[in-house]
Amino acid sequence: MATLFLALIPATLRSTTPLLLTALGGMYSERSGVVNIALEGIILFGALAAAVTTQQLEAPILAQTPAARVVWIPWVGLLAGALGGVAIAFVHALVCLHYKADQIVSGTAINLLALSVPSLVLQYFYGNTTNSQEIVNRLPLWNGFSPLVYLAFLLVPVSWWLLFKTPWGLRLRAVGEHPQAADTVGVDILRMRYGAVMLSGLLGGLAGAYLSIGFLNQFVRNMSAGKGFISLAAMIFGKWHPLGILGSTLLFGATDALAIQLQGGDVMPPVLIQALPFVLTMLVLSGMLSRIRQARPPAALGKVYHN
Amino acid sequence: MLLLLANLIAVSLFLSCPWWVLKREFGGAGVLAGTFGVIDPQELGIPDSLAIGWIPWLSGAWVLLALCSSWALLIRERQLRARWLYSLGIGGLLLFGLGLLRFYGAIGAVNGVALAEGILPARLPLRRFSPSLACYASFAYALLLLLLGRLQLPGGKAFLVRWRQIVVPLSALGLAVAVGAVVVWILRPGLGASPDLTLFENLTTKLDLITYTFQLLFSPLTHLSGLFQSLLLATPLVFTGLAVAFGFQAGLFNIGAPGQLTMGAIATMLVGVYLSGPGWLTLPLSILAAAAGGALWGGIPGWLKARFGTHEVINTIMMNYIAASIFLFLISANQYRFFGYPVTLPFKAPGPEARSYEIRPESRLPTVLELLGLQGSGAGELSWAWPLALLAGVSFYLFWRRWPIQRRLIGSLAVGLLGYLLGGILPGWPVEVPAGLAVIRFNGAFLIALLAVAVVNFYLWRTIEGYELRAMGLSPKAAEYAGVNLGQKQILAMAVSGALAGLAATHYVLGAGIEEYRLKQSLPANVGFDGIAVALMGQNSPLGITLTALLFGVLLTGGLQLNLELGISRELVTTLQALIVLFIAAGGLLPTYFTDPLQAAQVEMDAQRALAPSGEKEEIPLGPSSGPPSTPQPQS
């Protein structure tokens, strides 16, 4: 039993990382007043961009020396994943902010795109619609963990500082709470919101890259498996606060790690264990597990600002 | 400005696109006839006797037309400008008709000679000929001229805004098709493209590829078995589209249709497999079980929202994953261990595949062919019972508009029954069922879908409860002050929405929409997501949903053909659907007075003021700022 729990800690850190990155991203977006349900799709597009870029870069080198390790390739892949996330987030921001669309519908549309567009891309590059070729140049491991694990946990204090100790953070929160007031004192609402949504895309894209070139070594269709939605729930449970988000994503990460650990045992059938994080999410969100009242979301969340 | 842009695009399309495809092989290679002669990259060859010398002339006439229409910009008077555009538009339509006549005439002449020589129809010199992109563009251009003419007249903008329920989805569809065209452009080289083609010819073959892609997508419309297959694929979309739209009408966003469909499938499997009894009892019970399973899975998020205020979007998504887990749990194995204790389930059928036992024969839905009294392929007699019953019932309902609604419904049912009996007595119509038609499992679930459309329409627009539901959707606070119990209504709306999604399972399980009368791992639960596109494109109206579902059914069927011939994944169609959702969310990229009802009303009022005689104008109270009608103020 003790060995099980010892094994659980690194596994928890690993499965928390994508959730933490994405949830922090979602926090920026929602603090600025834009609902970002597109996170699931952003993770997928980020994962796809990272995997395809890495594979395309290493293919000519591998053709000459098989299994060659090149240091810079995975980092370019990581960058591509982040940029892919930013690009998709930009579409979401454009539709929501410029065309004043319903933010949930727009996010849903992007999630739907993430179900089908990767198939077309994979068919173009690899001739099948479900997964990419396996890559050799994965992200390196530092002391057994991907650099993104360190980055994710480092981002928690950084986000806290950004959000509560800098003028930019004050403006961001103002835009999400009372845009009229922020507008009156000269804050460019649209610019703040575009920035925040694209920042969430950047973090979501990194989470996707972590999945496809850090955790696994290929893109598999629909590989995010609800992580974007769980992060969204973790963000709400964490009360739109970096430290709260750290706690809630650790909870979900631990559930995930436990589920993986229990796969082999005979405690519960694996197919049901896979549903555990989702059941937990619902219980947590409806306040059944915590006696604390839910925190109030940013006041202007999801509302269109007419300027 | 719009006109100038349209003219520019039109002229470039007329010059660069292929006008006609003279013949085409399987796989897409073909002989193209454009403005500057015939392009035949694969040297398929065409007979010399084919008269195509008129094509450059026709193209020239269109370019001339476009130049003439630009002249309208110089006409000052609106009436005159409108008349000029109208006449050019009508001229364009005539020119289009003339082109079609010449084309089919020329082809017919060549093929006619060959037929006279005794060549089999399958081996004619010109096969699979069709109009091509420039031809479609010219038709669209003529319509655009007519529309622009209408816009010049007073009230033109209001006319367009009044039709926004159609304009916005069409615009979104057009934009999605345009993006889809770019995707196809990137995905594949042009048909028959080779290095020795010039740049212009490469461009033309690319444009031809795009045209052919969309021709294939719409090709099921041209033959009966394609139509049958489209209706088959449209059936679950009607259900899930209705489910999502029902939620939207109540102001709730139900993204949980996949999970509700799955639970409906499980429930209907349980009843259909394990309940024995006469068919008249077990079949309705199985259908009800599908609805109940979906209602349960939709009702839970509704209850959570009403009780704890948690947003239904996240909860329905979570329920999708949970349903998928339960589904796999039931049908992927029978032996499980819980905390070390073995548990045995009875649901998985023996064999390597994850699937349940077969539905009892008496609980299966008949196929539409069986409903029409036909047994499989070959000769048979078409029974009039169901067609006549439907016709009589619906026409009774439509004609006796004066009657109170209850009497109208009962009368309609009675007349329908009479039609059924009468049709049963009438002698059948002898028909030959082709084998290709008999294998398509287009089944009675379609009738259930139509019934669901009628019931939802009736409930939402003809009952007090439906009115309250829509009131809640428009403004929950106002509805609450008017005495609507919001919590109860939310639970009800989500449960009904879930039930509608669950009914889609009747098509898959009871009607063998997945090839077998059982629950299989290949149950396409993601159809529930497609329902979002259907509901948005159908603007949440039952009629719109039905039409959109049919359109998507056609596209999905065409997607199969597309994969077969051009090797482009069917995911293209799913991408198109997602793009449609995106573009409808963005209001079709149209000005905001198309999407905002308040601004639309303002446009309407402006138009009526403009139409009123100037003498009366002074008497109309203009509100506080009695100035001239200005552009609508945004609501903040």
Coordinates of C-alpha atoms in Angstrom, one line a residue, chain B residues 58-508:
Chain B
L58 CA -21.4 32.6 -73.9
S59 CA -18.6 33.4 -71.5
G60 CA -18.0 36.7 -73.3
A61 CA -21.7 37.5 -73.0
W62 CA -21.5 37.0 -69.3
V63 CA -18.5 39.3 -68.9
L64 CA -20.3 41.9 -71.0
L65 CA -23.3 41.5 -68.6
A66 CA -21.1 42.1 -65.6
L67 CA -19.6 45.2 -67.2
C68 CA -23.1 46.5 -68.0
S69 CA -24.2 46.0 -64.4
S70 CA -21.3 48.1 -63.2
W71 CA -22.9 50.9 -65.2
A72 CA -25.6 50.9 -62.5
L73 CA -23.2 52.7 -60.2
L74 CA -23.4 55.7 -62.5
I75 CA -27.2 55.9 -62.5
R76 CA -28.3 58.4 -59.9
E77 CA -32.0 57.7 -59.6
R78 CA -32.7 54.7 -57.5
Q79 CA -35.8 53.5 -59.4
L80 CA -33.9 53.5 -62.6
R81 CA -31.0 51.7 -61.1
A82 CA -33.2 49.1 -59.7
R83 CA -34.9 48.6 -63.1
W84 CA -31.6 48.4 -64.8
L85 CA -30.4 45.7 -62.3
Y86 CA -33.6 43.8 -62.6
S87 CA -33.5 43.6 -66.3
L88 CA -29.9 42.5 -66.3
G89 CA -30.7 39.9 -63.7
I90 CA -33.6 38.5 -65.8
G91 CA -31.3 38.6 -68.9
G92 CA -28.8 36.7 -66.9
L93 CA -31.3 34.0 -66.0
L94 CA -32.3 33.7 -69.7
L95 CA -28.6 33.5 -70.7
F96 CA -28.1 30.8 -68.1
G97 CA -31.1 28.8 -69.5
L98 CA -29.8 29.2 -73.0
G99 CA -26.4 27.9 -72.0
L100 CA -28.0 24.8 -70.4
L101 CA -30.1 24.2 -73.5
R102 CA -27.1 24.5 -75.8
F103 CA -24.9 22.2 -73.5
Y104 CA -27.4 19.4 -73.1
G105 CA -28.4 19.7 -76.8
A106 CA -24.8 19.3 -78.0
I107 CA -24.1 16.4 -75.6
G108 CA -27.4 14.8 -76.5
A109 CA -26.6 15.1 -80.3
V110 CA -23.3 13.2 -79.9
N111 CA -24.7 10.6 -77.5
G112 CA -27.8 10.2 -79.7
V113 CA -25.6 9.3 -82.7
A114 CA -23.7 6.8 -80.6
L115 CA -27.0 5.3 -79.3
A116 CA -28.3 4.9 -82.8
E117 CA -25.1 3.0 -83.7
G118 CA -26.1 0.5 -81.0
I119 CA -23.7 1.4 -78.2
L120 CA -24.7 0.3 -74.7
P121 CA -25.8 3.2 -72.5
A122 CA -23.0 2.5 -70.1
R123 CA -20.4 2.9 -72.8
L124 CA -21.5 6.2 -74.3
P125 CA -18.7 8.5 -75.5
L126 CA -19.8 11.3 -73.1
R127 CA -20.7 10.2 -69.6
R128 CA -21.2 12.0 -66.2
F129 CA -21.2 15.3 -68.0
S130 CA -22.3 18.3 -65.9
P131 CA -22.2 22.1 -65.6
S132 CA -19.3 23.3 -63.6
L133 CA -18.2 26.1 -61.3
A134 CA -18.5 29.1 -63.7
C135 CA -22.0 27.9 -64.7
Y136 CA -23.1 27.9 -61.1
A137 CA -21.4 31.2 -60.5
S138 CA -23.3 32.7 -63.4
F139 CA -26.6 31.5 -62.0
A140 CA -25.7 32.9 -58.5
Y141 CA -24.6 36.1 -60.1
A142 CA -27.9 36.6 -61.9
L143 CA -29.8 36.0 -58.6
L144 CA -27.5 38.5 -56.9
L145 CA -28.3 41.1 -59.5
L146 CA -32.0 40.6 -58.8
L147 CA -31.4 40.9 -55.1
L148 CA -29.3 44.1 -55.5
G149 CA -32.1 45.5 -57.6
R150 CA -34.6 44.8 -54.8
L151 CA -32.2 46.4 -52.3
Q152 CA -32.2 49.7 -54.4
L153 CA -36.0 50.1 -53.9
P154 CA -37.3 51.6 -50.7
G155 CA -37.7 48.9 -48.0
G156 CA -35.1 46.7 -49.6
K157 CA -33.0 46.4 -46.5
A158 CA -36.0 45.7 -44.3
F159 CA -37.1 43.0 -46.8
L160 CA -33.7 41.3 -46.4
V161 CA -33.8 41.7 -42.6
R162 CA -37.3 40.3 -42.4
W163 CA -36.0 37.1 -44.0
R164 CA -33.0 36.9 -41.5
Q165 CA -34.1 33.5 -40.3
I166 CA -33.1 32.2 -43.7
V167 CA -30.5 34.8 -44.7
V168 CA -28.2 34.1 -41.7
P169 CA -28.1 30.3 -42.0
L170 CA -27.6 30.6 -45.8
S171 CA -24.8 33.0 -45.3
A172 CA -23.2 30.7 -42.7
L173 CA -23.5 27.8 -45.1
G174 CA -22.0 29.8 -47.9
L175 CA -19.0 30.8 -45.7
A176 CA -18.5 27.2 -44.5
V177 CA -18.5 26.0 -48.1
A178 CA -15.9 28.7 -49.0
V179 CA -13.7 27.6 -46.1
G180 CA -14.3 24.0 -47.1
A181 CA -13.2 24.8 -50.6
V182 CA -9.9 26.2 -49.4
V183 CA -9.4 23.0 -47.3
V184 CA -10.0 20.9 -50.3
W185 CA -7.6 23.1 -52.3
I186 CA -4.9 22.4 -49.8
L187 CA -5.6 18.7 -49.3
R188 CA -5.4 17.5 -52.8
P189 CA -3.7 18.3 -56.1
G190 CA -6.0 19.2 -59.0
L191 CA -7.7 16.3 -60.8
G192 CA -5.3 15.0 -63.4
A193 CA -2.8 17.7 -62.6
S194 CA 0.6 17.0 -64.1
P195 CA 3.9 19.0 -64.2
D196 CA 3.4 19.9 -67.9
L197 CA 0.2 21.9 -67.3
T198 CA 0.5 25.7 -67.4
L199 CA -0.2 27.6 -64.3
F200 CA -3.6 28.7 -65.6
E201 CA -4.5 25.1 -66.4
N202 CA -3.4 24.0 -63.0
L203 CA -5.7 26.7 -61.5
T204 CA -8.6 25.5 -63.6
T205 CA -8.1 21.9 -62.6
K206 CA -8.0 22.9 -58.9
L207 CA -11.2 24.8 -59.3
D208 CA -12.7 21.8 -61.0
L209 CA -11.6 19.6 -58.1
I210 CA -13.4 21.9 -55.7
T211 CA -16.5 21.9 -57.8
Y212 CA -16.5 18.1 -58.2
T213 CA -16.0 17.7 -54.4
F214 CA -19.2 19.6 -53.7
Q215 CA -21.0 18.0 -56.6
L216 CA -20.2 14.7 -55.0
L217 CA -21.4 15.9 -51.7
F218 CA -24.8 16.8 -53.2
S219 CA -24.9 13.9 -55.6
P220 CA -27.3 11.8 -53.4
L221 CA -30.1 14.1 -54.4
T222 CA -30.0 12.7 -57.9
H223 CA -30.9 9.1 -57.3
L224 CA -33.4 7.2 -55.2
S225 CA -31.0 5.1 -53.2
G226 CA -28.9 8.1 -52.4
L227 CA -32.0 9.9 -51.2
F228 CA -33.0 6.9 -49.1
Q229 CA -29.5 6.8 -47.6
S230 CA -29.7 10.5 -46.9
L231 CA -33.1 10.1 -45.1
L232 CA -31.6 7.3 -43.1
L233 CA -28.7 9.5 -42.0
A234 CA -31.0 12.4 -41.4
T235 CA -33.2 10.6 -39.0
P236 CA -31.0 10.7 -35.9
L237 CA -30.1 14.3 -36.8
V238 CA -33.7 15.3 -36.6
F239 CA -33.9 13.9 -33.1
T240 CA -30.7 15.4 -31.7
G241 CA -31.4 18.7 -33.5
L242 CA -34.8 18.9 -31.9
A243 CA -33.2 18.0 -28.5
V244 CA -30.7 20.8 -28.7
A245 CA -33.3 23.3 -30.1
F246 CA -35.7 22.4 -27.3
G247 CA -33.0 23.3 -24.8
F248 CA -32.3 26.6 -26.7
Q249 CA -35.9 27.6 -26.6
A250 CA -35.8 27.2 -22.9
G251 CA -32.6 29.2 -22.7
L252 CA -30.6 26.1 -21.8
F253 CA -27.6 24.7 -23.8
N254 CA -27.8 20.9 -23.9
I255 CA -24.4 19.6 -25.1
G256 CA -25.3 16.3 -23.6
A257 CA -27.1 14.8 -26.5
P258 CA -24.4 12.1 -27.1
G259 CA -24.7 10.9 -23.5
Q260 CA -28.5 11.0 -23.6
L261 CA -28.5 9.1 -26.9
T262 CA -26.2 6.4 -25.4
M263 CA -28.4 6.1 -22.3
G264 CA -31.5 5.9 -24.5
A265 CA -29.8 3.1 -26.5
I266 CA -28.9 1.2 -23.3
A267 CA -32.5 1.5 -22.0
T268 CA -34.1 0.5 -25.3
M269 CA -31.7 -2.5 -25.5
L270 CA -32.7 -3.6 -22.1
V271 CA -36.4 -3.5 -22.9
G272 CA -36.1 -4.7 -26.4
V273 CA -33.9 -7.8 -25.5
Y274 CA -35.3 -8.8 -22.2
L275 CA -39.0 -8.0 -22.3
S276 CA -41.0 -10.7 -24.0
G277 CA -44.6 -10.1 -25.1
P278 CA -46.7 -9.2 -28.1
G279 CA -45.1 -6.7 -30.5
W280 CA -47.9 -4.2 -30.1
L281 CA -46.8 -3.9 -26.5
T282 CA -43.1 -4.4 -26.5
L283 CA -42.3 -2.1 -29.4
P284 CA -44.0 1.0 -27.9
L285 CA -42.4 0.1 -24.6
S286 CA -39.0 -0.1 -26.2
I287 CA -39.5 3.3 -27.8
L288 CA -40.6 4.8 -24.5
A289 CA -37.6 3.2 -22.8
A290 CA -35.3 5.1 -25.2
A291 CA -37.0 8.3 -24.3
A292 CA -36.9 7.5 -20.6
G293 CA -33.2 6.7 -20.7
G294 CA -32.4 10.0 -22.4
A295 CA -34.8 11.9 -20.1
L296 CA -33.0 10.6 -17.0
W297 CA -29.6 11.6 -18.4
G298 CA -30.9 15.1 -19.4
G299 CA -33.0 15.5 -16.2
I300 CA -30.0 15.1 -13.9
P301 CA -28.2 18.2 -15.2
G302 CA -31.5 20.0 -15.2
W303 CA -32.0 19.1 -11.5
L304 CA -28.5 20.1 -10.6
K305 CA -29.0 23.5 -12.3
A306 CA -32.3 24.0 -10.5
R307 CA -31.1 22.8 -7.1
F308 CA -27.5 23.9 -7.0
G309 CA -27.2 26.4 -9.8
T310 CA -24.4 24.6 -11.6
H311 CA -24.2 25.4 -15.2
E312 CA -25.8 22.8 -17.4
V313 CA -23.1 23.0 -20.1
I314 CA -20.3 21.5 -18.0
N315 CA -22.6 19.0 -16.3
T316 CA -24.0 17.7 -19.6
I317 CA -20.5 17.3 -21.0
M318 CA -19.4 15.3 -17.9
M319 CA -22.5 13.1 -18.3
N320 CA -21.4 12.3 -21.8
Y321 CA -18.2 10.8 -20.6
I322 CA -20.0 9.0 -17.8
A323 CA -22.5 7.5 -20.2
A324 CA -19.7 6.4 -22.5
S325 CA -18.1 4.6 -19.6
I326 CA -21.4 2.9 -18.5
F327 CA -22.0 1.9 -22.2
L328 CA -18.6 0.2 -22.4
F329 CA -19.0 -1.4 -19.0
L330 CA -22.2 -3.1 -20.0
I331 CA -21.2 -4.5 -23.4
S332 CA -17.5 -5.0 -23.4
A333 CA -17.3 -7.8 -20.9
N334 CA -19.4 -9.9 -18.6
Q335 CA -16.9 -10.8 -15.8
Y336 CA -15.8 -8.0 -13.5
R337 CA -14.3 -7.8 -10.1
F338 CA -15.4 -5.2 -7.5
F339 CA -13.1 -4.9 -4.5
G340 CA -11.9 -8.4 -5.2
Y341 CA -15.4 -10.0 -5.5
P342 CA -16.3 -11.3 -8.9
V343 CA -19.5 -10.0 -10.5
T344 CA -21.2 -11.4 -13.5
L345 CA -23.3 -9.4 -15.9
P346 CA -25.6 -10.9 -18.6
F347 CA -25.5 -8.2 -21.2
K348 CA -22.6 -8.9 -23.6
A349 CA -23.3 -11.4 -26.3
P350 CA -20.7 -14.1 -26.8
G351 CA -18.0 -13.4 -29.4
P352 CA -15.0 -11.2 -29.6
E353 CA -17.0 -8.1 -30.5
A354 CA -18.4 -5.7 -27.9
R355 CA -22.1 -6.0 -28.5
S356 CA -25.3 -6.9 -26.8
Y357 CA -27.8 -9.7 -27.7
E358 CA -30.2 -9.1 -30.5
I359 CA -33.5 -7.2 -30.1
R360 CA -36.4 -9.6 -30.1
P361 CA -38.0 -9.7 -33.6
E362 CA -41.3 -8.3 -32.4
S363 CA -39.7 -5.2 -30.8
R364 CA -37.9 -4.2 -34.0
L365 CA -39.0 -1.2 -36.1
P366 CA -40.0 -2.1 -39.6
T367 CA -38.1 -0.6 -42.5
V368 CA -39.9 2.0 -44.6
L369 CA -40.1 -0.5 -47.5
E370 CA -41.8 -2.9 -45.2
L371 CA -44.2 -0.2 -44.1
L372 CA -45.0 0.3 -47.8
G373 CA -45.8 -3.4 -48.1
L374 CA -42.7 -4.4 -50.0
Q375 CA -40.5 -7.3 -49.0
G376 CA -36.9 -6.9 -50.0
S377 CA -35.7 -6.5 -53.5
G378 CA -37.5 -7.6 -56.6
A379 CA -41.1 -7.2 -57.7
G380 CA -43.6 -6.2 -55.1
E381 CA -46.9 -4.4 -54.5
L382 CA -46.8 -0.9 -53.0
S383 CA -49.4 -0.7 -50.3
W384 CA -51.4 2.5 -50.0
A385 CA -52.2 2.2 -46.3
W386 CA -49.5 4.3 -44.7
P387 CA -49.1 7.0 -47.5
L388 CA -52.9 7.5 -47.6
A389 CA -53.2 7.6 -43.8
L390 CA -50.4 10.3 -43.6
L391 CA -51.9 12.3 -46.4
A392 CA -55.4 12.2 -45.0
G393 CA -54.4 13.0 -41.5
V394 CA -52.1 15.9 -42.4
S395 CA -54.4 17.5 -44.9
F396 CA -57.3 17.3 -42.5
Y397 CA -55.2 19.0 -39.9
L398 CA -54.2 21.7 -42.3
F399 CA -57.6 22.4 -43.8
W400 CA -59.8 22.7 -40.7
R401 CA -58.0 25.6 -39.2
R402 CA -61.1 27.1 -37.7
W403 CA -61.8 24.2 -35.4
P404 CA -60.5 24.2 -31.8
I405 CA -57.3 22.3 -31.6
Q406 CA -58.5 19.2 -29.7
R407 CA -61.2 18.5 -32.1
R408 CA -58.8 19.1 -35.0
L409 CA -56.3 16.6 -33.6
I410 CA -58.9 13.9 -33.0
G411 CA -60.5 14.5 -36.4
S412 CA -57.1 14.3 -38.0
L413 CA -56.3 11.0 -36.2
A414 CA -59.7 9.6 -37.2
V415 CA -59.3 10.6 -40.9
G416 CA -55.8 9.1 -40.8
L417 CA -57.1 5.8 -39.5
L418 CA -59.8 5.9 -42.2
G419 CA -57.1 6.5 -44.8
Y420 CA -55.1 3.6 -43.5
L421 CA -58.1 1.2 -43.7
L422 CA -59.0 2.5 -47.2
G423 CA -55.4 2.2 -48.4
G424 CA -55.3 -1.4 -47.1
I425 CA -58.3 -2.3 -49.2
L426 CA -57.1 -0.6 -52.4
P427 CA -55.1 -2.8 -54.8
G428 CA -51.4 -2.3 -54.5
W429 CA -49.2 -0.6 -57.1
P430 CA -46.8 -3.0 -58.7
V431 CA -43.2 -1.8 -58.4
E432 CA -39.8 -3.2 -58.9
V433 CA -37.4 -2.6 -55.9
P434 CA -33.8 -2.4 -56.9
A435 CA -31.4 -4.4 -54.8
G436 CA -29.4 -1.2 -53.9
L437 CA -32.5 0.2 -52.3
A438 CA -33.5 -2.9 -50.3
V439 CA -30.2 -3.0 -48.3
I440 CA -30.6 0.5 -46.9
R441 CA -32.0 0.3 -43.4
F442 CA -34.2 3.4 -43.7
N443 CA -36.7 2.5 -41.0
G444 CA -39.8 3.6 -39.1
A445 CA -37.7 5.8 -36.7
F446 CA -38.1 8.4 -39.4
L447 CA -41.8 8.4 -38.8
I448 CA -41.2 8.7 -35.1
A449 CA -38.9 11.7 -35.9
L450 CA -41.6 13.4 -37.9
L451 CA -44.1 12.8 -35.1
A452 CA -41.6 14.3 -32.6
V453 CA -41.2 17.3 -34.9
A454 CA -45.0 17.8 -34.9
V455 CA -45.4 17.3 -31.1
V456 CA -42.5 19.7 -30.3
N457 CA -44.0 22.3 -32.7
F458 CA -47.4 21.9 -31.1
Y459 CA -46.1 22.0 -27.5
L460 CA -43.9 25.1 -28.0
W461 CA -46.3 27.2 -30.0
R462 CA -49.8 25.9 -29.2
T463 CA -49.8 25.3 -25.4
I464 CA -49.5 27.5 -22.3
E465 CA -46.7 25.3 -20.9
G466 CA -44.7 25.8 -24.2
Y467 CA -45.3 29.5 -24.1
E468 CA -44.0 29.6 -20.5
L469 CA -41.0 27.6 -21.6
R470 CA -40.2 30.0 -24.4
A471 CA -40.7 33.0 -22.1
M472 CA -38.2 31.5 -19.7
G473 CA -35.8 31.1 -22.6
L474 CA -36.2 34.8 -23.7
S475 CA -35.9 36.2 -20.2
P476 CA -35.9 34.0 -17.1
K477 CA -36.4 36.9 -14.7
A478 CA -39.5 38.3 -16.5
A479 CA -40.9 34.8 -16.7
E480 CA -40.4 34.2 -13.0
Y481 CA -42.2 37.5 -12.2
A482 CA -45.0 36.3 -14.4
G483 CA -45.4 33.2 -12.2
V484 CA -43.3 30.6 -14.0
N485 CA -41.7 28.1 -11.7
L486 CA -38.2 28.3 -13.1
G487 CA -36.6 25.3 -11.3
Q488 CA -39.4 23.0 -12.3
K489 CA -39.4 24.3 -15.9
Q490 CA -35.6 23.8 -16.2
I491 CA -35.8 20.2 -15.1
L492 CA -38.7 19.6 -17.4
A493 CA -37.0 21.2 -20.4
M494 CA -33.7 19.3 -19.9
A495 CA -35.6 16.0 -19.4
V496 CA -37.7 16.5 -22.6
S497 CA -34.5 17.6 -24.4
G498 CA -32.8 14.4 -23.2
A499 CA -35.8 12.3 -24.1
L500 CA -35.7 13.6 -27.7
A501 CA -32.0 12.8 -27.9
G502 CA -32.7 9.4 -26.4
L503 CA -35.3 8.7 -29.1
A504 CA -32.5 8.8 -31.7
A505 CA -31.4 5.5 -30.2
T506 CA -34.6 3.9 -31.6
H507 CA -33.1 4.4 -35.1
Y508 CA -29.8 2.8 -34.2

